[in-house]
Amino acid sequence: MESTKILLDENEMPKKWYNILADLPTPLAPPLNPATNEPIGPEDLAAIFPMELIKQEMSPEQYIDIPEEVRDIYRLWRPSPVYRAHRLEKALGTPAKIYYKYEGVSPAGSHKPNTSIPQAYYNMKEGVERITTETGAGQWGSALSLACNYFDMECKVYMVRSSFKQKPYRKSLINLWGATVVPSPSPDTQFGRKILEEFPDTSGSLGIAISEAIEDAALHDNTKYSLGSVLNHVMLHQTVIGLETQKQLEKVDEYPDVVIGCCGGGSNLAGLSFPYLKDKINGKKDVEVIAVEPSACPTLTKGKYEYDFGDTAEMTPLLKMYTLGHAFVPPAIHAGGLRYHGDSPIISNLYADGLITAEAYHQIEIFEAAVTFARSEGIVPAPESAHAIKSAIEHALKCKQSGEEKTILFGLSGHGHFDMASYDKYFSKELSNE
Amino acid sequence: MESTKILLDENEMPKKWYNILADLPTPLAPPLNPATNEPIGPEDLAAIFPMELIKQEMSPEQYIDIPEEVRDIYRLWRPSPVYRAHRLEKALGTPAKIYYKYEGVSPAGSHKPNTSIPQAYYNMKEGVERITTETGAGQWGSALSLACNYFDMECKVYMVRSSFKQKPYRKSLINLWGATVVPSPSPDTQFGRKILEEFPDTSGSLGIAISEAIEDAALHDNTKYSLGSVLNHVMLHQTVIGLETQKQLEKVDEYPDVVIGCCGGGSNLAGLSFPYLKDKINGKKDVEVIAVEPSACPTLTKGKYEYDFGDTAEMTPLLKMYTLGHAFVPPAIHAGGLRYHGDSPIISNLYADGLITAEAYHQIEIFEAAVTFARSEGIVPAPESAHAIKSAIEHALKCKQSGEEKTILFGLSGHGHFDMASYDKYFSKELSNE
């Protein structure tokens, strides 16, 4: 049998991140100051972000060095493995070759530490002592908690209330790494208190939690805010995924025909696909890049491409992105990490230019795909990651019909060890599609 | 910085298991038929085990081939990584070098699939269609469920009641891989009903669950029983851990002074240490091998070395082992996998011969060590595995006092993603030492 895992040595881990801003066919629409409708400058962001991240947010450089201190921590789990899904292929009876890059090997169980580590690092270098953030499913909150722990910083996490209830053990994980976590909306901020008063039964949303975390950072000394997706510097840090994957697939002489990732804010898809999109933009290779989202929060497939706020309280700059509107509160589906009303401006730009396509699936078929995967490959996927699995299965089954031997690559962004309550609901038929 | 992870290619994975029976200085005392006090023969075990496993149980061969079909599944996660614990060393300020072999990378999250896969395989080869077993913490039950799924067999798991309540998500995992799980004692067996009648509030024990699983196998067609620890063939299969580790440490020119493993039935410790004990028995190398157990279930440190039953209902052959008595019901501590009243006969033999030493620790200091580890290395350890961490920390701190630069190797047998409720109790100071 051909090799199951394709591994890299630590010394093959990328030394630079890839910045797709340098290669976009259509320049990125700038973030706007909502008061003036003028593009914002670095100084407008300095209240909540450290200067190095602001520079990266706007950098025209094609490659940006990964600091040695960040690489030292990456090495605790990176390079992450690429698997050939032999058993899934066999279960489907497809002539397609299916590969997946597995980010669940990080201590937090997802791709999120790829950016939480450098974000905490740059904050620490600039003397910041405390970081606030929001989290949906808890993957980002636990990843930032882990990162702050490594650099001996305080961390406060505002966790979307529906996930806080559904995933109590992600909360425990945040505590284990020494951070503080509260359900959002919370009584700890002015905006949280306002929402609680108006909508005491709200299940919360990422937009609300972002507003709370920003308000907290703005009002406390030596405190900055950190975002786990959407922004350019987050996409940048995640490209370590795709850069590694390219090296790994080169070792087995493969180049994917299709690259698939689940897409909430977009960082997981960006991380895997941007190095491949570089080749596509340059005309070097043709590759189909697919963003997969829940039908319950269909940002790309049903949203509008326009300037909108990143948060519910309208505290952020205006970002040009596919959006369902910043007041949108999605149903409390179990893929809590894919419930954001908007999408990364870069992902939105690429989608508008036709360089990325999008698909949406319902919750129940997502869990069906997750079970098929767990029963063939063994690994229990996070419900978010199962969106990519579902799409990969669909494309592999199309190959079965057409006889095409396509090479399909998908991102398995995290494991589902903290999502077993959702699996229980799927098995007991308590899940709905909305 | 020196390398953090030491990896092997799939083609470096061992092709044979190491059978320490061939090298024991004192021959193993045979299992006895309780009715006659005579050694039992292969035919006495044939009702509940397939013949190939019975042969392995009694084999005098020093090395036994790993079937290709088993290696194909091992390759989904093996070879597993060895880590140099740079950050833990730094946190402790020790001159010792600490390495750990991490078995949490298996889909079930522990070392248990190393034996569940071959056990299911040999059963399948002999036409068995259904396997029964017991499980403590749920790690073994989920591992056997995973294995039966790969070979398309039915699986029924009797799970110790205290763990069934404490660890609901290991139960979900068992369901996800398609097996059936019930709390033990259960109304599904004659022995379970008897215990439930006499002790309706019992927290259960591995001894009781074993009795139920054996009764079920004996009374159903085409059904065999499978044990996750204690027996010789289980120790054999686990040696893949230590054989890999030896190759990995050779790559960095290291040979451990101390090898540490947590010890319930003993398979995790056996797997890591037996290839090293071979060198010790042969006089090739000196190495200290340490079994770490909970003070609440101190089999080696306080048990007696004598013939005893493996289960509560006295259905098994008599095994010569360190035992607390087969009626012993340990407190419901959170390291559910270390609550067995006895110990592997091979481990017991080696301990009696002074080739292994033993240490016992209380629950609260175990969780303290687990948190120290999670906050330095990132990985969340299972409470069972944290026993090895505690001992490794103690030995590293002794090196700090003495200035010795010992090389300490411990087995991190599994992750704690399904044990977060126990961590919550530790943090809220609800844990006791008994």
Short mmCIF file of C-alpha atoms in Angstrom, two decimals, chain A residues 169 380 415-420, chain B residues 107-109 137 139 142 166-173 177 380 383 415-423:
data_model
loop_
_atom_site.label_atom_id
_atom_site.label_comp_id
_atom_site.label_asym_id
_atom_site.label_seq_id
_atom_site.Cartn_x
_atom_site.Cartn_y
_atom_site.Cartn_z
CA TYR A 169 -15.35 21.37 27.94
CA VAL A 380 -13.45 12.13 14.82
CA HIS A 415 -10.96 17.13 15.81
CA GLY A 416 -14.38 16.75 17.38
CA HIS A 417 -13.41 15.52 20.86
CA PHE A 418 -15.24 18.47 22.40
CA ASP A 419 -18.26 18.05 20.15
CA MET A 420 -19.46 14.64 21.28
CA PRO B 107 -8.03 7.99 16.89
CA ALA B 108 -9.14 6.62 20.28
CA GLY B 109 -6.67 8.92 22.04
CA ALA B 137 -12.27 4.84 31.82
CA GLN B 139 -10.33 4.11 26.65
CA SER B 142 -13.53 2.96 22.50
CA GLN B 166 -17.98 10.59 34.81
CA LYS B 167 -17.04 10.21 31.14
CA PRO B 168 -20.24 10.32 29.04
CA TYR B 169 -18.32 11.27 25.90
CA ARG B 170 -16.17 8.15 25.80
CA LYS B 171 -19.53 6.41 25.57
CA SER B 172 -20.46 8.65 22.62
CA LEU B 173 -17.17 7.73 20.96
CA TRP B 177 -17.63 3.77 15.91
CA VAL B 380 -3.74 17.92 27.98
CA PRO B 383 -5.38 11.48 34.43
CA HIS B 415 -4.81 12.69 26.04
CA GLY B 416 -7.39 14.02 28.48
CA HIS B 417 -9.93 15.50 26.06
CA PHE B 418 -12.63 13.25 27.53
CA ASP B 419 -11.56 13.99 31.10
CA MET B 420 -12.29 17.70 31.26
CA ALA B 421 -15.01 17.16 33.89
CA SER B 422 -12.28 15.77 36.15
CA TYR B 423 -10.11 18.83 35.53
#
